[in-house]
Short mmCIF file of C-alpha atoms and ligand atoms in Angstrom, two decimals:
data_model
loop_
_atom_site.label_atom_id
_atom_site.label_comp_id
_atom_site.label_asym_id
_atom_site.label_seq_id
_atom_site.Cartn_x
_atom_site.Cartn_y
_atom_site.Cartn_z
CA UNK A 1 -6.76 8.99 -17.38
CA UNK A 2 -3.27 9.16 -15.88
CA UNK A 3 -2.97 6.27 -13.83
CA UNK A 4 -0.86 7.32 -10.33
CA UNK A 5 -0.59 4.90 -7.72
CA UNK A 6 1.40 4.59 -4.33
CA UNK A 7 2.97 2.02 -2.12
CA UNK A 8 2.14 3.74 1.41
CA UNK A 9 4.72 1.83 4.16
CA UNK A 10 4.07 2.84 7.96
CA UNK A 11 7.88 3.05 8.91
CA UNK A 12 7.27 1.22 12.27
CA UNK A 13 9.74 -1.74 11.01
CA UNK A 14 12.05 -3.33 8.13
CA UNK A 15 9.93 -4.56 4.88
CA UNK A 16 9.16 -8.04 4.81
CA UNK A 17 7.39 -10.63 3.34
CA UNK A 18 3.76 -9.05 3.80
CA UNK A 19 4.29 -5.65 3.32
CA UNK A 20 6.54 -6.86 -0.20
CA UNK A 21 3.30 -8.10 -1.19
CA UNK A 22 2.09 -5.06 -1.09
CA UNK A 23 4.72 -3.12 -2.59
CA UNK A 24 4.83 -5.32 -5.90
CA UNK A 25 1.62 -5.39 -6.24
CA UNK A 26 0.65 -1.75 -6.34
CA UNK A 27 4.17 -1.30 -8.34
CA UNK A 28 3.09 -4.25 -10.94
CA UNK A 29 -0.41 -2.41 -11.09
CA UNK A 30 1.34 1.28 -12.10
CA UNK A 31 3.79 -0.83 -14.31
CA UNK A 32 0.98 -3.07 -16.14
CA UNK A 33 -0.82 0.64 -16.85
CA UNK A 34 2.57 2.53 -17.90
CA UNK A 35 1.59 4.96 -14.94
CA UNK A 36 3.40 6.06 -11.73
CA UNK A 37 4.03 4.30 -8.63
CA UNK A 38 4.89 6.91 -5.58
CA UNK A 39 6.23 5.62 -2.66
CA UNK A 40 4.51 7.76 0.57
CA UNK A 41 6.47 7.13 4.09
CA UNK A 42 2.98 7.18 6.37
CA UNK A 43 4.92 8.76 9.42
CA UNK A 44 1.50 10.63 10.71
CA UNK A 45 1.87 8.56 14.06
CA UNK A 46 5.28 9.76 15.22
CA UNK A 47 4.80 7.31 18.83
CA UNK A 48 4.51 3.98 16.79
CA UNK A 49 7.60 5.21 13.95
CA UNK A 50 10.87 3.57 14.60
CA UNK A 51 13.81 6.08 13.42
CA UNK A 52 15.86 5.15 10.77
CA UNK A 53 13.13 2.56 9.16
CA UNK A 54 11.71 4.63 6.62
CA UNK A 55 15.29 4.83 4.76
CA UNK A 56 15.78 1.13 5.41
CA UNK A 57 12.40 0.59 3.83
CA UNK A 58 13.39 3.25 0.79
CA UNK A 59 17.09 0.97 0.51
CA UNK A 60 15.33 -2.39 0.85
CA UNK A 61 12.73 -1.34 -2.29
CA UNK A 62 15.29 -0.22 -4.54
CA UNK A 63 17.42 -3.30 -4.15
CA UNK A 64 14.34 -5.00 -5.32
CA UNK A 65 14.55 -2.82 -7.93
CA UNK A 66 11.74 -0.75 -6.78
CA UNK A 67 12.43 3.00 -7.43
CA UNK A 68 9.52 5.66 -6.45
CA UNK A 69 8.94 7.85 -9.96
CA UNK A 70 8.66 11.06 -7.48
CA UNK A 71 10.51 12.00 -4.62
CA UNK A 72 8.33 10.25 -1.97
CA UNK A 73 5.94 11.92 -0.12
CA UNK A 74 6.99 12.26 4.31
CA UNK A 75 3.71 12.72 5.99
CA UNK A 76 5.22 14.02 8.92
CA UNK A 77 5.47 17.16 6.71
CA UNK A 78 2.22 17.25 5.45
CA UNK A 79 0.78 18.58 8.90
CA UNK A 80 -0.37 21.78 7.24
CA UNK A 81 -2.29 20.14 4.43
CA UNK A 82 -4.18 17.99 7.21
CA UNK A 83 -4.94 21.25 9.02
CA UNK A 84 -6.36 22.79 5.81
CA UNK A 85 -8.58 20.12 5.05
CA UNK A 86 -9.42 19.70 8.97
CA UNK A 87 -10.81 23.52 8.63
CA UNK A 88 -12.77 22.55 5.58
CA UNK A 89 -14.76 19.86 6.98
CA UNK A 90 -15.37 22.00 10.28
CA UNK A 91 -16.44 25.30 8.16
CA UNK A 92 -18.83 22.58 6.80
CA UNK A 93 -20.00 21.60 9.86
CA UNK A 94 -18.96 17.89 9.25
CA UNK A 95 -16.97 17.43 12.77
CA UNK A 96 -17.53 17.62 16.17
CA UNK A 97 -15.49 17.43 19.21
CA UNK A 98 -15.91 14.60 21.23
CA UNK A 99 -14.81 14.57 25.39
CA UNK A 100 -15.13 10.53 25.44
CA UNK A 101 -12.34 9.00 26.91
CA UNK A 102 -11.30 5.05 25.39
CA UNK A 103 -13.42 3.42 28.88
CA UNK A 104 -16.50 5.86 28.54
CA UNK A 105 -16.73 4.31 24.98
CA UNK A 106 -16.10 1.07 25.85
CA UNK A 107 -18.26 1.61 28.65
CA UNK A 108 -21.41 2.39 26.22
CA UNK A 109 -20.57 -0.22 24.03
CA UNK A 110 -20.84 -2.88 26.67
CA UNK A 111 -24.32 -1.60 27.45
CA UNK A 112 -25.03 -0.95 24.03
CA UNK A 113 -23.90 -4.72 23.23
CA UNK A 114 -26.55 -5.47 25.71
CA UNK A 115 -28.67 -4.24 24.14
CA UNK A 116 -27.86 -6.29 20.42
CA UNK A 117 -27.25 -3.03 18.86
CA UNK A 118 -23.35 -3.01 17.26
CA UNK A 119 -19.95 -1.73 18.33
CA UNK A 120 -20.15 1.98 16.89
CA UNK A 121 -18.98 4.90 18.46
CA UNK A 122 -22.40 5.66 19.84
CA UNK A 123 -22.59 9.27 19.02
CA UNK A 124 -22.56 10.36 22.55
CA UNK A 125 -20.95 14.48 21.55
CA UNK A 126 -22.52 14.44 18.71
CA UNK A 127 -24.86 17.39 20.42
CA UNK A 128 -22.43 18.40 22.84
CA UNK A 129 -19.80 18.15 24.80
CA UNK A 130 -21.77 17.56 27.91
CA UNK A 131 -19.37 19.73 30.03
CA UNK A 132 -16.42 17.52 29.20
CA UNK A 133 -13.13 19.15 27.59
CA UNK A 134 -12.70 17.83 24.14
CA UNK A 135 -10.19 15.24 23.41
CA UNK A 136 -10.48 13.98 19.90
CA UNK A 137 -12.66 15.23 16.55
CA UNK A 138 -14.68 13.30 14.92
CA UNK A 139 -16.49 12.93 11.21
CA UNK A 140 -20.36 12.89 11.60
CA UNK A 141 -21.42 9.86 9.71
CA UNK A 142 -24.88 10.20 7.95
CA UNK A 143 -27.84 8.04 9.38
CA UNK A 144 -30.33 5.79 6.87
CA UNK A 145 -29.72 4.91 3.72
CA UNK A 146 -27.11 7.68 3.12
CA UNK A 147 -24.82 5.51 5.80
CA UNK A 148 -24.56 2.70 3.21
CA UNK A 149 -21.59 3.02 1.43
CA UNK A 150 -20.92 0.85 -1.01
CA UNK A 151 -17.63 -0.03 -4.11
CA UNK A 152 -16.24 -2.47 -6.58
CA UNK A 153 -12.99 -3.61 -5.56
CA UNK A 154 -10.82 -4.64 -8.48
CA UNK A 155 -10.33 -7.75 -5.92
CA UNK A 156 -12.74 -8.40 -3.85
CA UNK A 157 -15.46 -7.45 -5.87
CA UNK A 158 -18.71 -5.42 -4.84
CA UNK A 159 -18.37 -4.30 -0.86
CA UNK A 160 -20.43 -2.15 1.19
CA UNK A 161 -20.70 -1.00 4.55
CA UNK A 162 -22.89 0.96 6.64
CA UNK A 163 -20.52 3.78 8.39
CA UNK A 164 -23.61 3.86 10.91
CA UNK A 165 -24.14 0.72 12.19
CA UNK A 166 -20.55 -0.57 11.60
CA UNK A 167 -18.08 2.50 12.35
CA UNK A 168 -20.11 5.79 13.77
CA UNK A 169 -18.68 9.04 13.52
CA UNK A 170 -15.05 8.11 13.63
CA UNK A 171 -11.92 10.13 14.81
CA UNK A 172 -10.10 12.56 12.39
CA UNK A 173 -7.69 14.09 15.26
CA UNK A 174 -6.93 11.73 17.90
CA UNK A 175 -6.96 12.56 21.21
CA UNK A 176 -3.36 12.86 21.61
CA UNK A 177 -3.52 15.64 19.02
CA UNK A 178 -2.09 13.27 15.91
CA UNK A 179 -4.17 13.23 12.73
CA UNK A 180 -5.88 10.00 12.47
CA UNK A 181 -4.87 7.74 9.61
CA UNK A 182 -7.94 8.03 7.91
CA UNK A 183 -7.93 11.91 7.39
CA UNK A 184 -4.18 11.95 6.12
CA UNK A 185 -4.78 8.93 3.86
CA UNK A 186 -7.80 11.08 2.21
CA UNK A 187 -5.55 14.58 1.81
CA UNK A 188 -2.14 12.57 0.46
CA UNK A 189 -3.88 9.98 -2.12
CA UNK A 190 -6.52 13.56 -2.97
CA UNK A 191 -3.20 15.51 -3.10
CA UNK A 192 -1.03 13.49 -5.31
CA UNK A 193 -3.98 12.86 -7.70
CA UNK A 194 -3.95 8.82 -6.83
CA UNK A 195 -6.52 7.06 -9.55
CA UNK A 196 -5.50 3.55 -8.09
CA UNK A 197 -4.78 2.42 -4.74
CA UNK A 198 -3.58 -1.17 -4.08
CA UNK A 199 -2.64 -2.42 -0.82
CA UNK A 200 -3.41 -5.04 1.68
CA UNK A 201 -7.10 -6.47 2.33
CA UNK A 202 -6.48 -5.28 6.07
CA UNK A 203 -7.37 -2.50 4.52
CA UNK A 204 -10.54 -3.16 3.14
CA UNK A 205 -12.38 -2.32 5.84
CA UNK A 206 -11.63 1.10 5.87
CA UNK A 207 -12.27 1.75 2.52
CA UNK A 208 -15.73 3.15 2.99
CA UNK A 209 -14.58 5.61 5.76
CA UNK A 210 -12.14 7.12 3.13
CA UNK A 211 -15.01 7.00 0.37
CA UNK A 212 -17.12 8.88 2.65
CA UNK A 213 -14.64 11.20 3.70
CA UNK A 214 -13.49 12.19 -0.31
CA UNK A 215 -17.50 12.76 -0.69
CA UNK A 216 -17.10 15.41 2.28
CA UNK A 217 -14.26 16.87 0.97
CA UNK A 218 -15.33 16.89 -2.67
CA UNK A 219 -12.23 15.35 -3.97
CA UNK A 220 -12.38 11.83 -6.39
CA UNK A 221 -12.60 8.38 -5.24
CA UNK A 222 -9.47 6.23 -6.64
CA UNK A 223 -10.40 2.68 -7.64
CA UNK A 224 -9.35 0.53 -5.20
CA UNK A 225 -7.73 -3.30 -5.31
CA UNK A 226 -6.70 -5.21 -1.75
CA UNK A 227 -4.71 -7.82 -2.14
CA UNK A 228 -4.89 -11.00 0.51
CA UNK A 229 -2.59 -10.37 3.22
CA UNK A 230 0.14 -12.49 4.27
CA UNK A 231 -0.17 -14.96 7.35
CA UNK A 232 2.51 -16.67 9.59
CA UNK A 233 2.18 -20.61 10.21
CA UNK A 234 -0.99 -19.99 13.04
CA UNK A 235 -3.25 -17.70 10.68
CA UNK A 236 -2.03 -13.96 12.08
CA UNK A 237 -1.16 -11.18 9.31
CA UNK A 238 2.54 -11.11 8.96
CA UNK A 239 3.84 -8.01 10.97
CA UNK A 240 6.36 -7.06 13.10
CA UNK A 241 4.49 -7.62 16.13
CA UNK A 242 3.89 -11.15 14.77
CA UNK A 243 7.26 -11.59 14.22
CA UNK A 244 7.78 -11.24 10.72
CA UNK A 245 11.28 -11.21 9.61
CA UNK A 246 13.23 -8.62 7.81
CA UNK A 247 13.63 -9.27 3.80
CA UNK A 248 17.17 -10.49 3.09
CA UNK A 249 17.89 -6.71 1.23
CA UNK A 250 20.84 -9.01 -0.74
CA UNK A 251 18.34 -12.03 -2.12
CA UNK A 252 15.68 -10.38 -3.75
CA UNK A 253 14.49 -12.38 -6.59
CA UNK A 254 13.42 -15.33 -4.55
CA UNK A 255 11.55 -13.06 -1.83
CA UNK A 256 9.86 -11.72 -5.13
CA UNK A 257 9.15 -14.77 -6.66
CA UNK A 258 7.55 -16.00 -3.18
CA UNK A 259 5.27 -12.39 -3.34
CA UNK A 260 4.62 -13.14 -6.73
CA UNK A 261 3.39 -16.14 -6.19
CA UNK A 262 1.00 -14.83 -3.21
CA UNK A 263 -0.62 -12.75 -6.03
CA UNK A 264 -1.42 -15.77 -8.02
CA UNK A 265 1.90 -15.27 -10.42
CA UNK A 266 4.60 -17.44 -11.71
CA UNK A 267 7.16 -15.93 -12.66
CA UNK A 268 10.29 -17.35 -12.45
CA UNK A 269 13.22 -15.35 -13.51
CA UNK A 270 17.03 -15.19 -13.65
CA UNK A 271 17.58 -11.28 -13.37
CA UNK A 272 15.11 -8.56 -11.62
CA UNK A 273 14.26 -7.25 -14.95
CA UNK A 274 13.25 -10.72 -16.00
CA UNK A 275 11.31 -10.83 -13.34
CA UNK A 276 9.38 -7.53 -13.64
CA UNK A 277 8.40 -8.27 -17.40
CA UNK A 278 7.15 -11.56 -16.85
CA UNK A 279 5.26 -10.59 -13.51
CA UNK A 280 3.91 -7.43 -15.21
CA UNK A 281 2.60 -9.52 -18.67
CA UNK A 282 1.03 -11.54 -16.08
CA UNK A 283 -0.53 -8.91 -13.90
CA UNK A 284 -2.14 -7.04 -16.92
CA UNK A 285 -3.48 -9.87 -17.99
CA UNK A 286 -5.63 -10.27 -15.33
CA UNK A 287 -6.26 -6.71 -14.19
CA UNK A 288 -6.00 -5.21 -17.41
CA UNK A 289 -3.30 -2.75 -18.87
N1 LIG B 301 0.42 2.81 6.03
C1 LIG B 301 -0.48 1.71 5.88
C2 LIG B 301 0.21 0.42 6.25
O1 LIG B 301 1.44 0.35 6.21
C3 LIG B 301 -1.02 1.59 4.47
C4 LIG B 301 -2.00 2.62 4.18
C5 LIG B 301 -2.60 2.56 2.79
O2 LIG B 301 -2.04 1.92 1.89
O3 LIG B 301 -3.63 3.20 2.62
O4 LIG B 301 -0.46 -0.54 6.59
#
């Protein structure tokens, strides 16, 4: 197998500490395999990107000596690819239209809370619109056994979770008309033939969507590793909204070092080559080359 893998940065801020985690670990992963490591600017949700960070991002990996092995991948161009596969799934009949607004959900899920069951989208279009115009589109989830999906993660080990209880049918074009995360995820890592995708554990959780989604869509599942995310002094993931602060773009071993070391890794190094050698030897040793 060719091994492809991506670092997939949301441009809503600089890089820093947490999402360099990230980057070096899905670029030590492609290095420790001699594959590719494709650097994907996840612009889908225009509202939350902040202009100008996706080139600050692309600047701040390669002075960390970073470089993407293809040209990356905008998905704020990718809109026809999303409608193709959108079309798919409702030739297939996997989607619905749903005419919930955010309180009528919440609304149910109170009552349904009540009531002990969980805090799934309770399926209230699934048979109809119920006179209401539809706002967002939705993947039917299967009921029963079929619901239970489960995978190894090269991490975390053996996960599963049940799309019915846990998730429902979730959103695959938002009510505001943007594809959802989920769906563009799917199409770009199906797309760019991603075998391995490493990222953070914030992730993990929805990892079984996406599984369930490549099933509808008949494309492969990549193997999947999530790495422990980064927390500030009071337990939150780093972020910008927690305050994270930029990487210094002109000290980059010791932020590396630091990330390194988050992964479990010494690797102590004068130079950035140094660096990547010893971090790599170490990273295939424990995930394998
Ligand atoms: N864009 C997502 C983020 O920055 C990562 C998505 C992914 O790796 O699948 O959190």
């Amino acid at each position: 197998m060719t091994y492809r893998g991506r670092f997939a940065p949301s441009p809503t801020g600089p890089l820093h500490a947490g999402s360099l985690v990230s980057a070096l670990a899905s670029f030590l992963d492609a290095r420790a395999r001699g594959g590719s490591w494709i650097v994907r600017i996840e612009d889908v949700d225009a509202p939350r990107t902040v202009p100008g960070a996706a080139d600050d991002i692309l600047a701040t990996l390669a002075h960390f000596g970073m470089h993407s092995d293809e040209t990356p991948v905008w998905q704020s161009e990718r809109g026809a690819a999303y409608q193709a596969a959108f079309e798919r799934l409702q030739a297939a009949g996997f989607i619905y239209p749903c005419g919930c607004t955010r309180r009528e959900i919440a609304d149910s899920l109170v009552h349904a809370h009540a009531r002990h069951a969980t805090l799934a989208y309770p399926g209230t279009c699934r048979n109809g619109l119920h006179g209401k115009p539809a706002r967002a589109w939705r993947l039917r989830v299967p009921d029963g056994d079929a619901a239970r999906i489960s995978f190894v993660d090269r991490w975390q080990g053996p996960q599963t979770q049940d799309l019915a209880t846990d998730v429902g049918d979730f959103a695959l074009k938002r009510a505001d008309g943007l594809w959802a995360y989920q769906l563009a995820v799917v199409v770009d890592d199906a797309d760019a033939d991603i075998t391995h995708v490493v990222r953070g554990a914030d992730l993990l959780d929805s990892t079984a969507r996406q599984v369930y989604l490549q099933q509808c869509l008949g494309v492969p599942t990549p193997l999947y590793l999530h790495v422990p995310v980064v927390n500030n002094g009071i337990g939150e993931k780093l972020s910008k909204q927690t305050g994270a602060a930029p990487l210094d773009r002109h000290a980059p071993l010791d932020a590396l070092v630091e990330a390194a070391r988050h992964l479990g890794i010494e690797a102590s190094a004068d130079t950035l080559d140094a660096f990547y050698r010893a971090a790599t030897a170490e990273w295939a040793k424990r995930f394998g080359r």
